[in-house]
Short mmCIF file of C-alpha atoms in Angstrom, two decimals:
data_model
loop_
_atom_site.label_atom_id
_atom_site.label_comp_id
_atom_site.label_asym_id
_atom_site.label_seq_id
_atom_site.Cartn_x
_atom_site.Cartn_y
_atom_site.Cartn_z
CA CYS A 1 -19.95 -168.99 -113.86
CA ALA A 2 -21.95 -170.30 -116.74
CA VAL A 3 -23.10 -173.81 -116.85
CA PRO A 4 -22.46 -176.04 -119.77
CA VAL A 5 -25.59 -177.25 -121.45
CA PRO A 6 -27.06 -180.43 -119.97
CA ILE A 7 -26.23 -183.16 -122.43
CA PRO A 8 -29.54 -184.73 -123.47
CA VAL A 9 -30.01 -188.43 -122.88
CA PRO A 10 -30.39 -190.21 -126.24
CA ALA A 11 -33.88 -191.58 -126.95
CA GLY A 12 -33.97 -195.31 -126.36
CA ALA A 13 -31.31 -195.20 -123.68
CA ASP A 14 -32.74 -197.16 -120.79
CA GLU A 15 -34.12 -194.39 -118.55
CA ASN A 16 -32.94 -195.55 -115.17
CA ARG A 17 -29.59 -196.50 -116.65
CA SER A 18 -29.00 -192.93 -117.87
CA LEU A 19 -27.98 -190.00 -115.69
CA SER A 20 -27.68 -186.42 -116.91
CA ARG A 21 -26.35 -183.90 -114.39
CA VAL A 22 -25.03 -180.33 -114.54
CA GLY A 23 -23.10 -178.71 -111.70
CA ARG A 24 -19.91 -177.09 -110.46
CA PHE A 25 -16.63 -178.56 -109.30
CA ALA A 26 -13.72 -177.37 -107.22
CA LEU A 27 -10.49 -179.34 -107.31
CA ARG A 28 -7.71 -178.57 -104.83
CA VAL A 29 -4.32 -180.28 -104.90
CA GLU A 30 -1.84 -179.75 -102.08
CA GLU A 31 1.72 -180.77 -102.87
CA VAL A 32 4.12 -182.11 -100.24
CA GLY A 33 5.82 -178.75 -99.87
CA GLY A 34 2.46 -177.13 -99.15
CA LYS A 35 2.17 -175.53 -102.62
CA GLN A 36 -1.51 -175.43 -103.51
CA ASN A 37 -3.22 -175.52 -106.85
CA ALA A 38 -6.94 -175.34 -107.47
CA VAL A 39 -9.38 -175.25 -110.33
CA GLN A 40 -13.04 -174.22 -110.20
CA GLY A 41 -15.47 -174.58 -113.05
CA SER A 42 -18.72 -176.14 -114.15
CA PHE A 43 -19.46 -179.53 -115.65
CA ALA A 44 -22.12 -181.39 -117.62
CA TRP A 45 -22.28 -185.18 -117.05
CA ARG A 46 -24.24 -187.67 -119.14
CA ASP A 47 -23.85 -191.38 -118.57
CA ASP A 48 -26.17 -193.84 -120.31
CA GLY A 49 -24.58 -196.80 -118.53
CA SER A 50 -22.09 -197.65 -121.26
CA HIS A 51 -21.16 -194.30 -122.83
CA LEU A 52 -20.13 -191.31 -120.68
CA VAL A 53 -19.73 -187.69 -121.84
CA LEU A 54 -18.23 -185.16 -119.38
CA ASP A 55 -17.86 -181.48 -120.32
CA LEU A 56 -15.66 -179.26 -118.15
CA ALA A 57 -16.25 -175.52 -118.58
CA SER A 58 -14.57 -172.35 -117.39
CA PRO A 59 -16.51 -170.00 -115.10
CA LEU A 60 -17.67 -167.97 -118.10
CA GLY A 61 -19.10 -171.02 -119.81
CA ALA A 62 -16.54 -171.84 -122.44
CA THR A 63 -16.21 -175.62 -122.56
CA LEU A 64 -12.52 -176.31 -122.01
CA ALA A 65 -12.42 -180.07 -122.25
CA ARG A 66 -14.69 -182.93 -123.17
CA VAL A 67 -14.02 -186.47 -121.96
CA GLU A 68 -15.90 -189.28 -123.70
CA ALA A 69 -15.62 -192.81 -122.36
CA GLY A 70 -17.00 -196.07 -123.72
CA PRO A 71 -16.17 -199.68 -122.83
CA GLY A 72 -12.33 -199.93 -122.79
CA ARG A 73 -11.74 -196.62 -124.54
CA ALA A 74 -11.70 -192.95 -123.53
CA VAL A 75 -10.85 -189.75 -125.42
CA LEU A 76 -10.10 -186.23 -124.15
CA ARG A 77 -10.69 -183.25 -126.47
CA GLU A 78 -9.32 -179.92 -125.27
CA SER A 79 -10.43 -176.47 -126.44
CA ASN A 80 -7.15 -176.00 -128.31
CA GLY A 81 -8.09 -178.97 -130.49
CA LYS A 82 -5.68 -181.44 -128.88
CA GLU A 83 -6.99 -185.02 -128.60
CA THR A 84 -5.69 -187.67 -126.20
CA LEU A 85 -6.73 -191.35 -126.09
CA ALA A 86 -6.54 -193.63 -123.06
CA ARG A 87 -8.09 -196.79 -121.69
CA ASN A 88 -9.96 -195.09 -118.86
CA PRO A 89 -11.35 -191.59 -118.29
CA ASP A 90 -9.78 -191.00 -114.85
CA GLU A 91 -6.32 -190.13 -116.12
CA LEU A 92 -7.75 -188.09 -119.01
CA VAL A 93 -9.58 -185.72 -116.69
CA GLY A 94 -6.30 -185.62 -114.79
CA ILE A 95 -4.64 -184.23 -117.92
CA ALA A 96 -7.36 -181.59 -118.30
CA LEU A 97 -7.45 -180.59 -114.63
CA GLY A 98 -4.02 -181.53 -113.34
CA SER A 99 -5.01 -184.32 -111.00
CA ASP A 100 -6.70 -187.70 -111.49
CA ILE A 101 -10.44 -187.66 -110.81
CA PRO A 102 -12.41 -190.76 -109.77
CA VAL A 103 -14.57 -190.64 -112.91
CA SER A 104 -15.11 -194.42 -112.91
CA GLY A 105 -16.14 -194.31 -109.26
CA LEU A 106 -18.39 -191.32 -109.89
CA ARG A 107 -20.41 -193.29 -112.42
CA ASP A 108 -21.85 -195.14 -109.42
CA TRP A 109 -21.42 -192.56 -106.67
CA LEU A 110 -23.48 -189.97 -108.61
CA ARG A 111 -26.31 -192.51 -108.62
CA GLY A 112 -25.99 -193.02 -104.87
CA ARG A 113 -24.42 -196.45 -105.36
CA VAL A 114 -21.08 -198.00 -104.40
CA ALA A 115 -19.88 -200.69 -106.81
CA GLU A 116 -18.79 -204.10 -105.55
CA GLN A 117 -15.36 -203.70 -107.07
CA PRO A 118 -12.91 -202.32 -106.14
CA ALA A 119 -13.49 -203.21 -102.50
CA ALA A 120 -15.27 -200.44 -100.61
CA GLU A 121 -16.06 -199.67 -96.98
CA VAL A 122 -19.36 -197.88 -96.38
CA ALA A 123 -19.17 -196.09 -93.01
CA GLU A 124 -22.58 -194.38 -93.01
CA ARG A 125 -25.94 -194.82 -94.72
CA ASP A 126 -29.17 -192.83 -94.47
CA GLU A 127 -32.46 -194.34 -93.36
CA GLN A 128 -33.12 -195.48 -96.93
CA GLY A 129 -29.79 -197.28 -96.97
CA ARG A 130 -28.16 -194.80 -99.37
CA PRO A 131 -24.41 -194.38 -98.83
CA LEU A 132 -23.45 -191.08 -97.11
CA ALA A 133 -19.80 -191.78 -96.25
CA PHE A 134 -17.55 -194.45 -97.70
CA GLU A 135 -14.07 -195.21 -98.93
CA GLN A 136 -13.21 -196.77 -102.31
CA ALA A 137 -10.11 -196.93 -104.55
CA GLY A 138 -8.24 -194.68 -102.13
CA TRP A 139 -10.92 -191.97 -102.13
CA ARG A 140 -12.73 -190.94 -98.92
CA VAL A 141 -16.16 -189.87 -100.13
CA SER A 142 -19.02 -187.94 -98.52
CA ALA A 143 -22.28 -187.95 -100.51
CA ARG A 144 -25.04 -185.73 -99.11
CA GLN A 145 -28.30 -183.89 -99.91
CA TYR A 146 -29.87 -186.62 -102.04
CA ASP A 147 -32.57 -185.82 -104.58
CA ALA A 148 -34.50 -188.40 -106.60
CA LEU A 149 -31.47 -189.16 -108.83
CA GLY A 150 -28.67 -189.23 -106.27
CA PRO A 151 -26.49 -187.04 -104.04
CA THR A 152 -26.24 -183.34 -104.99
CA ARG A 153 -23.20 -182.60 -102.78
CA LEU A 154 -20.10 -184.80 -103.02
CA GLN A 155 -16.76 -184.28 -101.36
CA MET A 156 -13.88 -186.64 -102.24
CA ALA A 157 -10.43 -186.66 -100.65
CA ARG A 158 -7.35 -188.74 -101.39
CA SER A 159 -3.79 -188.69 -100.13
CA ASP A 160 -1.43 -190.59 -102.39
CA SER A 161 1.84 -192.32 -101.46
CA GLY A 162 3.81 -189.27 -102.65
CA GLY A 163 2.16 -187.20 -99.90
CA GLN A 164 -0.01 -185.25 -102.32
CA GLU A 165 -3.48 -184.35 -100.96
CA VAL A 166 -6.36 -184.07 -103.44
CA ASP A 167 -9.74 -182.58 -102.49
CA LEU A 168 -12.54 -182.62 -105.06
CA ARG A 169 -15.98 -181.13 -104.44
CA LEU A 170 -18.99 -181.41 -106.69
CA VAL A 171 -22.29 -179.54 -106.41
CA ILE A 172 -25.23 -180.49 -108.62
CA ASN A 173 -27.14 -177.40 -109.72
CA PRO A 174 -30.78 -177.01 -108.66
CA GLY B 1 -19.45 -148.71 -135.68
CA ALA B 2 -18.84 -151.17 -132.87
CA ILE B 3 -15.05 -150.84 -132.90
CA ASP B 4 -15.04 -147.08 -132.33
CA GLN B 5 -17.69 -147.53 -129.64
CA LEU B 6 -15.40 -150.11 -128.00
CA HIS B 7 -12.42 -147.74 -128.08
CA ALA B 8 -14.55 -144.86 -126.79
CA PHE B 9 -15.89 -147.19 -124.06
CA VAL B 10 -12.41 -148.38 -123.01
CA ASN B 11 -11.04 -144.82 -122.99
CA GLY B 12 -14.08 -142.88 -121.79
CA THR B 13 -15.85 -145.17 -119.35
CA GLN B 14 -13.60 -145.54 -116.33
CA ALA B 15 -16.22 -147.48 -114.36
CA ALA B 16 -19.64 -149.01 -114.86
CA SER B 17 -22.18 -151.20 -113.10
CA GLY B 18 -25.30 -153.09 -114.10
CA SER B 19 -26.95 -156.48 -114.20
CA PHE B 20 -26.51 -159.43 -116.56
CA SER B 21 -28.31 -162.54 -117.62
CA GLN B 22 -26.40 -165.43 -119.17
CA VAL B 23 -27.43 -168.61 -120.98
CA THR B 24 -25.37 -171.29 -122.70
CA ARG B 25 -26.83 -173.16 -125.67
CA GLY B 26 -25.47 -176.31 -127.16
CA SER B 27 -25.12 -177.23 -130.78
CA GLY B 28 -25.42 -180.47 -132.71
CA SER B 29 -26.54 -183.18 -130.31
CA GLN B 30 -27.47 -180.54 -127.73
CA ALA B 31 -29.05 -177.98 -130.06
CA GLY B 32 -32.00 -176.18 -128.54
CA GLN B 33 -31.11 -177.51 -125.11
CA ALA B 34 -30.14 -174.61 -122.85
CA ALA B 35 -28.73 -174.62 -119.37
CA PRO B 36 -30.88 -172.58 -116.95
CA VAL B 37 -30.42 -168.82 -117.28
CA GLN B 38 -28.02 -167.30 -114.80
CA ALA B 39 -28.55 -163.79 -113.54
CA GLY B 40 -26.51 -161.43 -111.41
CA THR B 41 -24.82 -158.06 -111.16
CA PHE B 42 -21.46 -156.71 -112.26
CA SER B 43 -19.34 -153.62 -111.79
CA PHE B 44 -15.84 -152.61 -112.79
CA GLN B 45 -13.32 -149.82 -112.41
CA ARG B 46 -10.33 -149.50 -114.69
CA PRO B 47 -7.67 -150.57 -114.59
CA GLY B 48 -8.34 -154.21 -113.72
CA ARG B 49 -10.89 -154.01 -110.88
CA PHE B 50 -14.15 -155.86 -111.45
CA ARG B 51 -16.89 -157.77 -109.69
CA TRP B 52 -19.01 -160.49 -111.33
CA ALA B 53 -21.69 -161.80 -108.96
CA VAL B 54 -23.99 -164.62 -110.06
CA ALA B 55 -27.13 -164.60 -107.89
CA LYS B 56 -29.40 -167.17 -109.56
CA PRO B 57 -29.85 -170.14 -109.84
CA TYR B 58 -26.95 -170.37 -107.42
CA GLU B 59 -24.43 -167.93 -105.95
CA GLN B 60 -20.93 -167.43 -107.28
CA LEU B 61 -18.61 -164.43 -107.08
CA ILE B 62 -15.54 -163.37 -109.05
CA VAL B 63 -13.77 -160.24 -107.74
CA SER B 64 -10.56 -158.63 -108.93
CA ASP B 65 -8.95 -155.85 -106.92
CA GLY B 66 -6.48 -155.22 -109.71
CA LYS B 67 -3.78 -157.29 -108.03
CA GLN B 68 -5.51 -160.53 -107.07
CA LEU B 69 -8.48 -162.41 -108.53
CA PHE B 70 -10.83 -164.09 -106.05
CA GLN B 71 -13.26 -166.77 -107.19
CA TYR B 72 -15.72 -167.79 -104.48
CA ASP B 73 -18.41 -170.48 -104.60
CA PRO B 74 -20.43 -170.71 -101.37
CA ASP B 75 -21.85 -174.18 -102.18
CA LEU B 76 -18.36 -175.51 -102.80
CA SER B 77 -17.22 -173.50 -99.76
CA GLN B 78 -13.98 -172.61 -101.52
CA VAL B 79 -12.31 -169.45 -102.76
CA THR B 80 -9.31 -169.53 -105.07
CA VAL B 81 -6.95 -166.55 -105.04
CA ARG B 82 -4.55 -165.93 -107.91
CA GLU B 83 -2.43 -163.09 -109.25
CA VAL B 84 -4.40 -161.00 -111.73
CA GLY B 85 -1.54 -160.89 -114.23
CA GLU B 86 -1.90 -164.36 -115.65
CA ALA B 87 -5.49 -164.94 -114.62
CA ILE B 88 -7.43 -162.73 -116.98
CA GLY B 89 -5.33 -163.26 -120.08
CA ALA B 90 -7.27 -163.22 -123.32
CA SER B 91 -10.74 -163.45 -121.79
CA PRO B 92 -13.97 -161.52 -122.34
CA ALA B 93 -13.53 -159.91 -118.91
CA GLN B 94 -10.27 -158.42 -120.13
CA ILE B 95 -11.97 -157.05 -123.23
CA LEU B 96 -14.60 -155.13 -121.34
CA PHE B 97 -13.09 -154.38 -117.98
CA GLY B 98 -9.38 -154.30 -118.61
CA SER B 99 -7.43 -151.38 -119.90
CA GLY B 100 -5.05 -153.18 -122.24
CA SER B 101 -5.83 -152.77 -125.94
CA LEU B 102 -8.06 -155.48 -127.31
CA GLU B 103 -5.95 -155.77 -130.43
CA GLN B 104 -3.06 -157.17 -128.36
CA SER B 105 -4.71 -160.54 -127.87
CA PHE B 106 -7.52 -160.50 -130.45
CA ASP B 107 -8.10 -159.94 -134.13
CA VAL B 108 -11.09 -157.56 -134.20
CA ALA B 109 -13.52 -157.08 -137.10
CA GLU B 110 -16.78 -155.15 -137.56
CA GLN B 111 -19.88 -157.25 -138.09
CA PRO B 112 -23.20 -156.30 -139.72
CA ASP B 113 -25.78 -154.69 -137.39
CA ARG B 114 -28.19 -157.17 -135.80
CA ASP B 115 -31.19 -156.70 -133.49
CA GLY B 116 -30.65 -152.93 -133.68
CA LEU B 117 -27.15 -153.25 -132.22
CA GLN B 118 -23.66 -152.65 -133.61
CA TRP B 119 -21.50 -155.77 -133.45
CA LEU B 120 -17.79 -156.59 -133.53
CA ARG B 121 -16.10 -160.01 -133.56
CA ALA B 122 -12.97 -160.67 -131.48
CA THR B 123 -11.01 -163.80 -132.35
CA PRO B 124 -8.25 -164.80 -129.91
CA LYS B 125 -4.80 -164.82 -131.48
CA THR B 126 -3.85 -167.97 -129.54
CA PRO B 127 -5.82 -171.23 -129.22
CA GLU B 128 -5.06 -171.16 -125.49
CA ALA B 129 -7.83 -168.62 -124.83
CA GLY B 130 -10.26 -171.52 -124.34
CA PHE B 131 -12.89 -170.22 -126.76
CA SER B 132 -13.17 -169.74 -130.52
CA ARG B 133 -14.49 -166.17 -130.74
CA VAL B 134 -16.61 -163.62 -128.94
CA ASP B 135 -19.06 -161.23 -130.60
CA ILE B 136 -19.78 -158.01 -128.70
CA ALA B 137 -22.75 -155.72 -129.36
CA PHE B 138 -22.86 -152.01 -128.49
CA LYS B 139 -25.73 -149.59 -128.06
CA ASP B 140 -25.19 -145.88 -127.35
CA GLY B 141 -21.54 -146.54 -126.57
CA LEU B 142 -22.14 -149.23 -123.94
CA PRO B 143 -21.79 -153.04 -124.25
CA ALA B 144 -25.25 -154.56 -124.64
CA ARG B 145 -24.59 -158.22 -125.50
CA LEU B 146 -21.72 -160.67 -125.62
CA GLU B 147 -21.88 -164.01 -127.47
CA LEU B 148 -19.00 -166.38 -126.80
CA LEU B 149 -18.55 -169.45 -129.03
CA ASP B 150 -16.47 -172.19 -127.48
CA ALA B 151 -14.38 -174.85 -129.22
CA PHE B 152 -17.24 -177.39 -128.87
CA GLY B 153 -19.84 -175.34 -130.66
CA GLN B 154 -21.60 -174.12 -127.55
CA THR B 155 -22.58 -170.46 -127.38
CA THR B 156 -22.78 -168.48 -124.15
CA ALA B 157 -24.92 -165.35 -124.58
CA ILE B 158 -24.66 -162.61 -121.95
CA THR B 159 -27.06 -159.65 -121.94
CA PHE B 160 -26.19 -156.53 -119.96
CA ASN B 161 -29.01 -154.46 -118.49
CA GLY B 162 -29.21 -151.09 -116.74
CA VAL B 163 -25.57 -150.25 -117.37
CA ALA B 164 -24.66 -147.08 -115.44
CA ARG B 165 -21.61 -145.23 -116.77
CA ASN B 166 -19.03 -143.93 -114.26
CA PRO B 167 -21.32 -144.52 -111.24
CA GLN B 168 -20.42 -143.85 -107.60
CA LEU B 169 -19.24 -147.32 -106.51
CA PRO B 170 -19.10 -148.37 -102.83
CA ALA B 171 -15.51 -148.26 -101.55
CA ASP B 172 -15.39 -152.00 -100.87
CA SER B 173 -16.86 -153.07 -104.23
CA PHE B 174 -13.64 -154.76 -105.27
CA ARG B 175 -12.47 -156.10 -101.94
CA PHE B 176 -13.11 -159.70 -100.86
CA THR B 177 -12.78 -161.31 -97.45
CA ALA B 178 -13.45 -165.01 -97.19
CA PRO B 179 -16.26 -165.90 -94.76
CA ALA B 180 -15.23 -168.05 -91.79
CA GLY B 181 -14.87 -171.75 -92.50
CA VAL B 182 -14.34 -171.32 -96.25
CA ASP B 183 -11.35 -173.02 -97.83
CA VAL B 184 -8.93 -170.39 -99.16
CA VAL B 185 -6.61 -171.70 -101.85
CA ARG B 186 -3.73 -169.46 -102.95
CA MET B 187 -2.78 -170.36 -106.45
CA GLY B 188 0.46 -170.84 -108.27
CA GLY B 189 0.01 -170.66 -112.04
CA ALA B 190 -3.50 -170.22 -113.48
CA SER B 191 -4.83 -173.20 -115.40
CA PRO B 192 -7.18 -172.34 -118.31
CA ALA B 193 -10.11 -174.12 -116.65
CA ALA B 194 -10.27 -171.42 -114.05
CA ARG B 195 -9.85 -168.34 -116.20
CA PRO B 196 -12.98 -166.13 -116.01
#
């Protein structure tokens, strides 16, 4: 699987505010009847604190969708040229991948942080106080194998009221 | 030219194996910025059986036994299994490893020689292919390079090395059994994001 190009952090963006990561994702959705659907691919993530760009690519490297999110506005561009606007990026990635993704939560989780809001429950921290297991906005999250920037292995699970089970795994490339 | 080499390759080379290196380069805001090079090995046997194994900088395996397509990522500890029919569709893998005619899903045109290689350009007939075009270079009747341009201006360049024509392939080259503890997900329809 090819990796999309890491999206460079713009000059002037406050360094510790910006995070640029490239990795792979696997999304699995189990419907009530047991029917399963899954997507694997690679991603490039660049978040300068206010503006987020997320590229989702197919295993052979063709970028299939790009989600850009700024304060109060998000846009999804798909490889067939279709553009969709929304208020937040979570549902947009849902359109591209078939199930909502906690993009807003990930903006903190990828930095090894859990935001104050919405209310969260941190069940486990490492000796440096970094969150390893927590629950927020309906997602049960495990964040492991930290490097200097944050966790490099994340597993997120959610079961919604309709009985649908979602399992999302992220791996940050070495 | 490249097109007759492609036809000769599809008709004359029933199987092949070799290694590949792959790099994706951005454009515009990401020009010059490349993701790390990926390297691995591949093999295929017509019709429809192929193996694409990324070894570095991480491991990932795509195997098709002609009926089902397995995509396994050890770090993600998940393998997705889908029917081959809808999985390959209009993708580069189908061009090189499949047995259907390229012209079914692509408009194909000769390109000028470059770097001592003969090139053709395949443009998908539908926007659903997930990429804008793929250029394929031939040398002595074998694919040497593949350059895929996606809809966001990023180019993925794949170089094939040490391609052996009609080699003796191990019997289990195109079989896949999931290691213990790995999540096996059997798929309904294939979404474009997962098409190789």
